[in-house]
CSV table of C-alpha atoms in Angstrom, one decimal:
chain,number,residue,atom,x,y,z
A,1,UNK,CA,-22.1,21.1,-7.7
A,2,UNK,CA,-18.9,19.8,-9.8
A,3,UNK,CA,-16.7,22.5,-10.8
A,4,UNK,CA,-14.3,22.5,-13.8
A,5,UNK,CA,-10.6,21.7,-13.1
A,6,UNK,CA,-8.1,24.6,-13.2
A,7,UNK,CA,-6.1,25.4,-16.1
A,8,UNK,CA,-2.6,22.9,-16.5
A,9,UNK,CA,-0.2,22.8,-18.8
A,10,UNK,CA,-0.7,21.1,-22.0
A,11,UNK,CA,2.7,19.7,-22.2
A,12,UNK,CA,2.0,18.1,-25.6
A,13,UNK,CA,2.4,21.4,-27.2
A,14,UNK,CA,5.7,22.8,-25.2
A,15,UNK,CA,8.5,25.0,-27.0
A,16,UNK,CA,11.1,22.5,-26.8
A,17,UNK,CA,13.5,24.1,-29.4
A,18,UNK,CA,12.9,27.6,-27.3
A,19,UNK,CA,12.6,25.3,-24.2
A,20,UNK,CA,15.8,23.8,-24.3
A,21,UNK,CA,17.9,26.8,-25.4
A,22,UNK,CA,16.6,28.3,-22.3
A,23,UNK,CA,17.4,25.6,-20.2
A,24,UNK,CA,20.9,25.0,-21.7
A,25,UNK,CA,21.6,28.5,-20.6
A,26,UNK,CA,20.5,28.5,-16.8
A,27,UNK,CA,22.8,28.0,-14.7
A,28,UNK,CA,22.1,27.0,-10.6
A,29,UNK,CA,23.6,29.6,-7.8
A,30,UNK,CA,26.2,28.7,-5.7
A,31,UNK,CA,25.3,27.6,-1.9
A,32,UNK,CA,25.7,29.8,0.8
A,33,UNK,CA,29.0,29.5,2.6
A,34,UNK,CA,27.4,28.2,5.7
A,35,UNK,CA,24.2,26.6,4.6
A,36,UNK,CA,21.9,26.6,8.0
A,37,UNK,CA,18.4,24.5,7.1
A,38,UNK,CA,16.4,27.6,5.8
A,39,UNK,CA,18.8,28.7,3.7
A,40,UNK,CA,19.2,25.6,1.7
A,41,UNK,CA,15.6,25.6,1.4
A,42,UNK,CA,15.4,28.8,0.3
A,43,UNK,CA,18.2,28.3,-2.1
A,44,UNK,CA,16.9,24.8,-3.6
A,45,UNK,CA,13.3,26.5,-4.2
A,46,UNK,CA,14.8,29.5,-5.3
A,47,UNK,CA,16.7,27.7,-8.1
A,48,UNK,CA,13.6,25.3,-8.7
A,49,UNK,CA,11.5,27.9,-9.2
A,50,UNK,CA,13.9,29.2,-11.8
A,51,UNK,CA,13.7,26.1,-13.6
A,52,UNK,CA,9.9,25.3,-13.7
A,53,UNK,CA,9.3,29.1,-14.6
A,54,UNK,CA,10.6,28.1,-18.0
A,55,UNK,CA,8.0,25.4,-18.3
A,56,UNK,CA,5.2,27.8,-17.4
A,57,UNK,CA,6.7,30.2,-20.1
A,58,UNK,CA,7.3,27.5,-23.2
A,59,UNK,CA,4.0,25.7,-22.3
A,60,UNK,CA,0.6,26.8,-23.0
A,61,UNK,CA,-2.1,26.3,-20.7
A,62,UNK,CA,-5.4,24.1,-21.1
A,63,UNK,CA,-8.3,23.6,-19.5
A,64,UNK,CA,-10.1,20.2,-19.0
A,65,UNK,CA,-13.9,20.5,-18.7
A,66,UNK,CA,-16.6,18.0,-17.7
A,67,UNK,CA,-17.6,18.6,-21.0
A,68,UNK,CA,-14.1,17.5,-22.9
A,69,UNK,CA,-14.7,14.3,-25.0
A,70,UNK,CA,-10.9,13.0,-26.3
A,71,UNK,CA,-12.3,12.4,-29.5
A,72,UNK,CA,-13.6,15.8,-30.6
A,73,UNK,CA,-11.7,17.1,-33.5
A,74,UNK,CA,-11.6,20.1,-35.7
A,75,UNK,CA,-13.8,19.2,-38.3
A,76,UNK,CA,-16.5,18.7,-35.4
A,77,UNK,CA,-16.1,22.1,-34.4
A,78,UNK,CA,-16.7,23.3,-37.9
A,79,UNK,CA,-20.0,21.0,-38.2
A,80,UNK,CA,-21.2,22.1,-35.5
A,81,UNK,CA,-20.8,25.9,-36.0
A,82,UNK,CA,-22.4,25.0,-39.4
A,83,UNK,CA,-25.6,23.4,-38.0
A,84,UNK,CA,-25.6,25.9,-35.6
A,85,UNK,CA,-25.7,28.8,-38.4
A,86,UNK,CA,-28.0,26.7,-40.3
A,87,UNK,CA,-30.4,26.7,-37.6
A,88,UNK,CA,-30.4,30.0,-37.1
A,89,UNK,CA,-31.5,30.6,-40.5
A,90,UNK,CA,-34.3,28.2,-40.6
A,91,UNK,CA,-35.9,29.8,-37.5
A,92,UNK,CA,-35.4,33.3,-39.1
A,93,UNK,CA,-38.0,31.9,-41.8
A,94,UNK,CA,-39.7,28.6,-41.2
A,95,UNK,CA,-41.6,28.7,-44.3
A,96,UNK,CA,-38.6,28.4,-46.5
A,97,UNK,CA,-38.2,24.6,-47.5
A,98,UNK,CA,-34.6,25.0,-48.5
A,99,UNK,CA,-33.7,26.8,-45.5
A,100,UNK,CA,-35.4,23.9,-43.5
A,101,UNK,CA,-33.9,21.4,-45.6
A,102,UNK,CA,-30.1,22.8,-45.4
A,103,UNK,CA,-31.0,22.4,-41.3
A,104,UNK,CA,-31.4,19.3,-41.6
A,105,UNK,CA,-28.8,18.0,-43.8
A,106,UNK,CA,-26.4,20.3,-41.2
A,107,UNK,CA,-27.7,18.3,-38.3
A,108,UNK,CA,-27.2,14.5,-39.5
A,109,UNK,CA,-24.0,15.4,-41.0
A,110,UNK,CA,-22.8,16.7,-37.8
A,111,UNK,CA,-24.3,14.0,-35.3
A,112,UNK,CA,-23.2,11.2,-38.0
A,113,UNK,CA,-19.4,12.6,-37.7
A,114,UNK,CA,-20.2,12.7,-33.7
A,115,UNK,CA,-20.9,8.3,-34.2
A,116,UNK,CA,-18.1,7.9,-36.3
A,117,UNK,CA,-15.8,9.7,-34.2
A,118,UNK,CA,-16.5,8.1,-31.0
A,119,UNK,CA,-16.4,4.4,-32.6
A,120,UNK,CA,-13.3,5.6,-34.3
A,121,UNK,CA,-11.6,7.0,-31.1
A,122,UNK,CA,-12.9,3.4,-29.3
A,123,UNK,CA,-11.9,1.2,-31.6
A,124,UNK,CA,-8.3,2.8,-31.7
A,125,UNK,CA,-8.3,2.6,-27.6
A,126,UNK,CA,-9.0,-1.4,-27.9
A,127,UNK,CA,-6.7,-1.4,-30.5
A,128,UNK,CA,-3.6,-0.2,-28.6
A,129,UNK,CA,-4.6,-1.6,-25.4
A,130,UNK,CA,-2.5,-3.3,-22.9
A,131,UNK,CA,-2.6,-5.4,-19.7
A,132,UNK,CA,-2.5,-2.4,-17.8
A,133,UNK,CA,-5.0,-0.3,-19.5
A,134,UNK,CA,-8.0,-3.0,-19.1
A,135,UNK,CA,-9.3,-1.3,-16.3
A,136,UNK,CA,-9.5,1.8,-18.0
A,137,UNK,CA,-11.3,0.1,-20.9
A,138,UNK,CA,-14.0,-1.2,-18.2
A,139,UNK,CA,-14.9,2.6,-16.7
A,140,UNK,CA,-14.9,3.8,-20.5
A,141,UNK,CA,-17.7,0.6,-21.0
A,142,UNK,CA,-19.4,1.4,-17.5
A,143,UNK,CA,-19.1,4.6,-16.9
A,144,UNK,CA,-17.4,6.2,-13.8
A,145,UNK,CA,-19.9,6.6,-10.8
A,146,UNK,CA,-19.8,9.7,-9.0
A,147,UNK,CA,-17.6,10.6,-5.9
A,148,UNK,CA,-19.5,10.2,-2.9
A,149,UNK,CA,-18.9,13.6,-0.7
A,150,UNK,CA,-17.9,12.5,2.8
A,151,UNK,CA,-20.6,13.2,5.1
A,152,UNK,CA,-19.3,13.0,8.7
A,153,UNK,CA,-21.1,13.5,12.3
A,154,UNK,CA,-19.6,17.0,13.9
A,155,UNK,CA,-18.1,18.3,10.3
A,156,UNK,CA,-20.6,20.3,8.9
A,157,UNK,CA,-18.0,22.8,7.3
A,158,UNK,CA,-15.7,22.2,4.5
A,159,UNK,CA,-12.7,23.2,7.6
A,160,UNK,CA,-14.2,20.5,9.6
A,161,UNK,CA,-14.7,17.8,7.3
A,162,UNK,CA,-10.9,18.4,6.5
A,163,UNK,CA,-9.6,18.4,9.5
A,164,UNK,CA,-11.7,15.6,10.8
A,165,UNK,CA,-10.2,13.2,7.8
A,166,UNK,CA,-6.6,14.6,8.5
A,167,UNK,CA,-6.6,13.8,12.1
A,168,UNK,CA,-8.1,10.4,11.1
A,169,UNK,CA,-5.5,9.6,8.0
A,170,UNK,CA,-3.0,11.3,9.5
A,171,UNK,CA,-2.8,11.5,13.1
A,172,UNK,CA,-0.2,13.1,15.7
A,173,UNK,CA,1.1,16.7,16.0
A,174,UNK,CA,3.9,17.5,13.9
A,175,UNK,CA,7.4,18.6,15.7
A,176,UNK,CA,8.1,22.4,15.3
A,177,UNK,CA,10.9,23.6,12.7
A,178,UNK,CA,14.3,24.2,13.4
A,179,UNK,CA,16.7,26.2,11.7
A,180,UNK,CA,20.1,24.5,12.4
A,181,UNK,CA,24.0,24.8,10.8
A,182,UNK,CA,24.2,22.1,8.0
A,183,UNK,CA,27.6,20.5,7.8
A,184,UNK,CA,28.8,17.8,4.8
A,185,UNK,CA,29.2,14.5,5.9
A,186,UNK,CA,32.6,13.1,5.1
A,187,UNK,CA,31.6,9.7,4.3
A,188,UNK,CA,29.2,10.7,1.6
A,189,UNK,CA,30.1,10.3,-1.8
A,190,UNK,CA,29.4,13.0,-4.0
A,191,UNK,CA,26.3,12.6,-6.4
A,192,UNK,CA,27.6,11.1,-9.7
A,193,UNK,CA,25.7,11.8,-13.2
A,194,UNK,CA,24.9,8.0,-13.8
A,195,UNK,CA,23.1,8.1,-10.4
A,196,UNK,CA,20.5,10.7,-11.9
A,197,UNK,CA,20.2,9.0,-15.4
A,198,UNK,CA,19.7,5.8,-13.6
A,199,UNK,CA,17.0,7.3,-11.2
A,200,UNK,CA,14.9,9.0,-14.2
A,201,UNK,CA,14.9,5.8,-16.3
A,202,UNK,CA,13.0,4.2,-13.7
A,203,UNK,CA,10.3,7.3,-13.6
A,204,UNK,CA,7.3,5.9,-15.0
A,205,UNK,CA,6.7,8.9,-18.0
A,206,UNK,CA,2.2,8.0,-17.0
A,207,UNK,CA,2.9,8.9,-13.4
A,208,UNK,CA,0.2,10.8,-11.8
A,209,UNK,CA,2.2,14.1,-10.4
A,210,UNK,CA,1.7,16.1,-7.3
A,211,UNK,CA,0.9,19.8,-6.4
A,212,UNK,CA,3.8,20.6,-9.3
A,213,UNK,CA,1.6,19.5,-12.0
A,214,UNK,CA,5.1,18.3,-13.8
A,215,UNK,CA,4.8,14.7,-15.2
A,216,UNK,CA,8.3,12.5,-15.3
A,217,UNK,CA,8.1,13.2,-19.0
A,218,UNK,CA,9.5,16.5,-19.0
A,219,UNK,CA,12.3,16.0,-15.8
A,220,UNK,CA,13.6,13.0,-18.9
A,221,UNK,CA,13.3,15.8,-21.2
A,222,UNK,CA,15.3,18.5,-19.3
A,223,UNK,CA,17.7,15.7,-18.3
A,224,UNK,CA,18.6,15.0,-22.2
A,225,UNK,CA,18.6,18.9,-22.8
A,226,UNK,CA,20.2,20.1,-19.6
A,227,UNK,CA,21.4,17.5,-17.7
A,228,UNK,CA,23.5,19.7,-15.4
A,229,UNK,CA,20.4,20.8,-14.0
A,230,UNK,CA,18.5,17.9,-12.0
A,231,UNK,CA,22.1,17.4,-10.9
A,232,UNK,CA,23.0,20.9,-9.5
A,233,UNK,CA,19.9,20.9,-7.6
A,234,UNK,CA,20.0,17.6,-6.2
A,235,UNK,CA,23.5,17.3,-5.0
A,236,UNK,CA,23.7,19.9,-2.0
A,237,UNK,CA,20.7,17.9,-1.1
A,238,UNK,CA,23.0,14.4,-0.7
A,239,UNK,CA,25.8,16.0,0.6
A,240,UNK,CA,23.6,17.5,3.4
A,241,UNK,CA,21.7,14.5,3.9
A,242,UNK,CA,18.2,17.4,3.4
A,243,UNK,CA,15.0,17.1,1.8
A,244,UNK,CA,13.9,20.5,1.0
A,245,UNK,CA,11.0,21.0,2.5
A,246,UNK,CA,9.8,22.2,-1.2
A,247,UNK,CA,10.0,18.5,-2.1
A,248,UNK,CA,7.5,17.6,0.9
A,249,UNK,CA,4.2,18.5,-0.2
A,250,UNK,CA,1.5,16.6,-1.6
A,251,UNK,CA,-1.9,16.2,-3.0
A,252,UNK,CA,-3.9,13.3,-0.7
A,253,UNK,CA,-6.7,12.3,-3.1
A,254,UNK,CA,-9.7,10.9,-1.3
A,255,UNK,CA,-11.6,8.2,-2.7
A,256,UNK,CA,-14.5,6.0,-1.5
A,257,UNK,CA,-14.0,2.3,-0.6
A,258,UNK,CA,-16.7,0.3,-2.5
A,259,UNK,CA,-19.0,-1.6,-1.4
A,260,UNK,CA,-19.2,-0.2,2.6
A,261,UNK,CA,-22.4,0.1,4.2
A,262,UNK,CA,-21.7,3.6,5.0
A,263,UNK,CA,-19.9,6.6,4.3
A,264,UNK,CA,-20.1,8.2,7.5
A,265,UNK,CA,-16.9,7.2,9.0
A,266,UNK,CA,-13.1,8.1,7.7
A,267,UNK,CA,-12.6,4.7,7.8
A,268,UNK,CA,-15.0,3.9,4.6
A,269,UNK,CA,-12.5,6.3,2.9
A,270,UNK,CA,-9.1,6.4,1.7
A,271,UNK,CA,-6.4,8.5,0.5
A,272,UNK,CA,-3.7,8.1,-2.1
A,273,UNK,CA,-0.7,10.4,-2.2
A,274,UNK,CA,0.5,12.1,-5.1
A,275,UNK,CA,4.3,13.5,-4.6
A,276,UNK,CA,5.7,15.7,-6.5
A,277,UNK,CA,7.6,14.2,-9.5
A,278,UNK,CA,11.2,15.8,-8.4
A,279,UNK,CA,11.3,14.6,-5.0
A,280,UNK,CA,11.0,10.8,-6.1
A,281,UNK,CA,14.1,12.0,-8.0
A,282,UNK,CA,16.1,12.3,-5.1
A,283,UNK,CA,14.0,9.3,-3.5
A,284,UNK,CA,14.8,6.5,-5.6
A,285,UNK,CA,18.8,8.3,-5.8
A,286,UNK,CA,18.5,7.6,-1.8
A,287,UNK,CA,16.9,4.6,-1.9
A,288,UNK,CA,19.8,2.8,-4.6
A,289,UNK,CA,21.9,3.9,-1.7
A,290,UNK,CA,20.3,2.6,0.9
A,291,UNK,CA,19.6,-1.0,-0.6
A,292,UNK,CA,23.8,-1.0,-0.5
A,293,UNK,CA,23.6,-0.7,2.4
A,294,UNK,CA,20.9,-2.6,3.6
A,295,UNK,CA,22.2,-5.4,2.3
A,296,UNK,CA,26.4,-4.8,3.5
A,297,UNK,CA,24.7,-4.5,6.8
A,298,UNK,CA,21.8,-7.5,7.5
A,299,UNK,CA,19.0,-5.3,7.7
A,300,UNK,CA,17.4,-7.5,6.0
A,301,UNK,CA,15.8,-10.4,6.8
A,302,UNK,CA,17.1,-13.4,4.2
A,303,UNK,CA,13.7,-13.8,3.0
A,304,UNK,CA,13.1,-10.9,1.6
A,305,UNK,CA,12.0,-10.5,-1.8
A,306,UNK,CA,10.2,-8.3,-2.9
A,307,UNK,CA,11.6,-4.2,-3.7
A,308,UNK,CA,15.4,-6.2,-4.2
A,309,UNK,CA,17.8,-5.9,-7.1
A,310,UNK,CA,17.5,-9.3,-9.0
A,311,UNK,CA,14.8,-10.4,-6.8
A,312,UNK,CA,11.2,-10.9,-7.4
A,313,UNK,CA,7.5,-12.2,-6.1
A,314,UNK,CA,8.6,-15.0,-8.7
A,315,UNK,CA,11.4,-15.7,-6.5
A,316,UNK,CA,9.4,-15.9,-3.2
A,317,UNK,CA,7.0,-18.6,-4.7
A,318,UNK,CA,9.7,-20.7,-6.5
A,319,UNK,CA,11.5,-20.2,-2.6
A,320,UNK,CA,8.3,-21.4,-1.2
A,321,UNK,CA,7.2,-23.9,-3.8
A,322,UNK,CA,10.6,-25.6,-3.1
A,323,UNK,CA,10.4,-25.7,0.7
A,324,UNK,CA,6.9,-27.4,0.6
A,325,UNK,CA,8.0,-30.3,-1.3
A,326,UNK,CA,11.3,-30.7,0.3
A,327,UNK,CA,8.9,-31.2,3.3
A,328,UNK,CA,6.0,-33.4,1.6
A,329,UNK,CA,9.1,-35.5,0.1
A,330,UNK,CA,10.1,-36.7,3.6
A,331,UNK,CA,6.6,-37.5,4.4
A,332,UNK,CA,6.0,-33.9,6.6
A,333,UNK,CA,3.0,-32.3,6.8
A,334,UNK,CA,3.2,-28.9,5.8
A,335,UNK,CA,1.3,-25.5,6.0
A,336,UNK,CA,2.0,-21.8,5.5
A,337,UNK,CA,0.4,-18.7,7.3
A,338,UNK,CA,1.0,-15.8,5.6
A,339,UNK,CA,0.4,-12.5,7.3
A,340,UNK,CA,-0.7,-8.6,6.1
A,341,UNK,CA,0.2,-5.9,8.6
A,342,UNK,CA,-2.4,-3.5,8.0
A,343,UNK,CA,-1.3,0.8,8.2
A,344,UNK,CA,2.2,0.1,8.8
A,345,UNK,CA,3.3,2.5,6.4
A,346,UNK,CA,0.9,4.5,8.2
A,347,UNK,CA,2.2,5.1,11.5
A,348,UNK,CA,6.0,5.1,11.4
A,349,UNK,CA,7.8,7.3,13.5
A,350,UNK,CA,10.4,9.5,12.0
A,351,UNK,CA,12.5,9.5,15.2
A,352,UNK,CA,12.0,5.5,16.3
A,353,UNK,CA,13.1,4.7,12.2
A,354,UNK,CA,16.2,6.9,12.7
A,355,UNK,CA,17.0,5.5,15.9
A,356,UNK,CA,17.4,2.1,14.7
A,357,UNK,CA,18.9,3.1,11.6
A,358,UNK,CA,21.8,4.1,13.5
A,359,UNK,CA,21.9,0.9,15.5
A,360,UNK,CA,22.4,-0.9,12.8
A,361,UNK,CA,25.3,1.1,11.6
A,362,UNK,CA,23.8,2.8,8.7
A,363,UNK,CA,25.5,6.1,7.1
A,364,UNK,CA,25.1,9.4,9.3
A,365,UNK,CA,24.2,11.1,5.9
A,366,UNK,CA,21.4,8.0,5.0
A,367,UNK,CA,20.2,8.4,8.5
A,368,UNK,CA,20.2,12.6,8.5
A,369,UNK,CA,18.2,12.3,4.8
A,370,UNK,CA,15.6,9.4,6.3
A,371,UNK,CA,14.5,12.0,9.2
A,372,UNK,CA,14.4,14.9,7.1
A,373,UNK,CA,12.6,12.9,4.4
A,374,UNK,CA,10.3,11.8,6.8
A,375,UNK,CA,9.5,15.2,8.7
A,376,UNK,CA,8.3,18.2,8.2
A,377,UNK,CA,6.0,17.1,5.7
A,378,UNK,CA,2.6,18.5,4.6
A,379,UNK,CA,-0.6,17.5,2.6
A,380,UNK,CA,-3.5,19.2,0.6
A,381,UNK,CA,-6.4,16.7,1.0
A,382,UNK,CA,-8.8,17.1,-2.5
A,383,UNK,CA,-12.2,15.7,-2.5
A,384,UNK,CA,-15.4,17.4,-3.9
A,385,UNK,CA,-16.1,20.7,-1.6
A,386,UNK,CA,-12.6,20.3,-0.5
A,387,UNK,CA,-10.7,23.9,1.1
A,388,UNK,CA,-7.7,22.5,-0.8
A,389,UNK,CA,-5.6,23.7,2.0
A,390,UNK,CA,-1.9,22.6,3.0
A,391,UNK,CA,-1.6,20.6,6.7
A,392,UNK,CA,1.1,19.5,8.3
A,393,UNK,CA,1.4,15.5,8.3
A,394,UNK,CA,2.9,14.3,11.8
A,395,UNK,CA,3.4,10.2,10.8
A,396,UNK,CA,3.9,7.7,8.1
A,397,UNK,CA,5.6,7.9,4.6
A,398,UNK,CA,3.8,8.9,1.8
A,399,UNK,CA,1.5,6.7,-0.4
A,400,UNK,CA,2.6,7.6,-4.0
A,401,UNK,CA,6.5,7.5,-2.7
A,402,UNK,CA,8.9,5.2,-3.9
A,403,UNK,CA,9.5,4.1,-0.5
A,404,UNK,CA,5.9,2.3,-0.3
A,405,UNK,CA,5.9,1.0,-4.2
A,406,UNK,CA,6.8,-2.5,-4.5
A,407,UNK,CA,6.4,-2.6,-8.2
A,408,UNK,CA,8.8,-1.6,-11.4
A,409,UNK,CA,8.7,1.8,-10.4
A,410,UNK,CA,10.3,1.1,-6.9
A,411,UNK,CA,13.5,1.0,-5.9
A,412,UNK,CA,15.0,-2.0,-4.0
A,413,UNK,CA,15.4,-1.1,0.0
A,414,UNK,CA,13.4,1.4,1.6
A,415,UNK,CA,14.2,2.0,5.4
A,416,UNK,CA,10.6,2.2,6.1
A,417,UNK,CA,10.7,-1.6,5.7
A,418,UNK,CA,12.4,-1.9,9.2
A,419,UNK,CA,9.2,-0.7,11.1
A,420,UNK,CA,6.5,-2.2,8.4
A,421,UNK,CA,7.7,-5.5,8.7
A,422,UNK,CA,8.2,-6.4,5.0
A,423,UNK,CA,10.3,-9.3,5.3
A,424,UNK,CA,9.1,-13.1,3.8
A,425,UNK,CA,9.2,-15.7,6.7
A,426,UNK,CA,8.5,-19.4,5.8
């Protein structure tokens, strides 16, 4: 049985002129003295909270049926209450020809507006449509099938179903909290403005977010409005090398692999992460960082292309195009094996990352920020039937984080590439 979605925000139709005076005028707490772990939780959430309490209060709420068509309008909803009224009168008195006749005038004027508005509405999709919406265009042509439900031996229970797909996506027991006195690493450079403008502008605005239900769209917004904001909240966070553990849950969306045999098995299934949008804030912040210092201190492997500043999968096969006929030009034979590690994003180890992190000489505050990143994290799987309920995630970095994206919306170094194995080798 499908059941409507809840109610979201229709950010299309937020208060910005109220919104923004609002925001102009909130002002972030100070930090505690002696921050310990909890408290700068408490105080980050305490102050996010703040913030996103003014969206919910500008922003009215919609809700997306089954039912919703993108191209219904206003004057649909006035031929159809017509037809409808119409109708009624007819029945009242089926005898009366104009009665009847004014029914069926009602009806083909309505279901001729219907036509029209869905070839209108299609022909404006193809019209604006890009590279990257051609898939889309292909499940409006098709259709979209319907989500298989994960039927798996031993889980007959919604609880068991879940926790038989957590322990099989993520697997490992997650270390136990710790409430511990935060101190400000020395050799960490305060958070500058440029660092957050520079951060946003690489948000994708079409992003799917997380539990938040806050697209990139509006954390640009606020930034223009307010940009003391973003920054207030995210620089006791760099200074402590912390990431709140506010910032550390997700929405895993399970989706069928096509074309499998079966769906009886975990394996024929898998899950994409959706973060929240303000933690890949502070991610991608990070992650500029780390790319310094990646490169400063050989971490990298000379090969490497791809998630680099100035460096691209354009690179990699004009790199490789040029080694082969260097070779074939001194009369070599030559071949190339490329390789695909498959789940290593999947089953790093927050404490073996940070360990050789600090080999290598990397930042005590990079290092502090990658664990906490890393741990403590936890993850709401949603399917159909699901108990949409919040479970602690033991290994691997997220799906939908920057650290994993290797596209335009990535940044250039992720630490998580020292235990996947990213690196080019010809």
């Amino acid at each position: 049985m499908f059941r409507a979605p809840p109610p979201t925000p229709n950010w299309a139709l937020s208060d910005w002129p109220a919104l923004g005076l609002a925001l102009k005028a909130t002002v972030i707490t100070p930090l505690p003295l002696l921050p310990t772990t909890r408290s700068l939780d408490v105080w980050f959430s305490t102050n996010l909270g703040r913030v996103t309490s003014l969206f919910v209060l500008h922003t009215p709420m919609k809700r997306v049926t089954f039912r919703s068509k993108p191209w219904w309008s206003e004057l649909l909803s006035v031929l159809r209450k017509a037809y409808s009224s119409a109708l009624r009168s007819s029945k009242q008195d089926r005898f009366d020809s104009a009665l009847l006749a004014s029914a069926s005038a009602a009806r083909s004027a309505y279901f001729k507006a219907i036509k029209k508005a869905k070839r209108d509405h299609w022909s404006s999709f193809l019209a604006s449509a890009t590279p990257q919406s051609v898939w889309t265009a292909k499940r409006f042509a098709i259709g979209r099938p319907p989500p298989r439900f994960p039927e798996l031996p031993g889980a007959s229970t919604p609880p068991e179903l879940n926790k038989a797909l957590l322990d099989h996506f993520f697997p490992g027991e997650q270390a136990g909290f710790s409430d511990t006195i935060l101190l400000p690493f020395r050799e960490c450079l305060p958070l500058a403005p440029d660092e957050v403008s520079r951060a946003l502008a690489r948000s994708s605005p079409s992003s799917a977010p997380g539990p938040d239900a806050i697209p990139n769209s509006v954390w640009k917004r606020v930034h223009r409005v307010a940009p003391h904001l973003v920054h207030d909240l995210l620089a006791p966070l760099v200074t402590y090398g912390s990431h709140s553990l506010t910032l550390k849950r997700a929405d895993g969306i399970v989706l069928d692999k096509p074309g499998k045999p079966s769906y009886d098995s975990p394996s024929s299934f898998r899950v994409i992460v959706l973060l929240q949008t303000f933690s890949k804030i502070l991610e991608r912040i990070m992650n500029s960082r780390l790319s310094c210092v990646g490169r400063a201190a050989g971490l990298l492997n000379p090969h490497q292309c791809g998630s680099l500043a100035g460096l691209s999968a354009s690179d990699a096969v004009t790199t490789l195009t040029h080694e082969v006929k260097t070779l074939q030009m001194a009369g070599k034979k030559v071949s190339t094996l490329f390789l695909d590690i498959k789940g290593g994003f999947d089953n790093v180890r927050p404490f073996t990352l940070c360990g050789m992190l600090r080999a290598k000489g990397v930042n005590p505050y990079l290092v502090s920020w990658t664990k906490s990143f890393l741990s403590g994290r936890s993850c709401r799987l949603l399917y159909q039937g699901s108990p949409k309920v919040f479970a602690p995630v033991a290994v691997g970095t997220p799906q939908g984080s920057p650290h994993q994206q290797k596209n335009h919306l990535a940044p250039h170094f992720s630490p998580v590439s020292l235990c996947a194995g990213r690196s080019m080798r010809l």
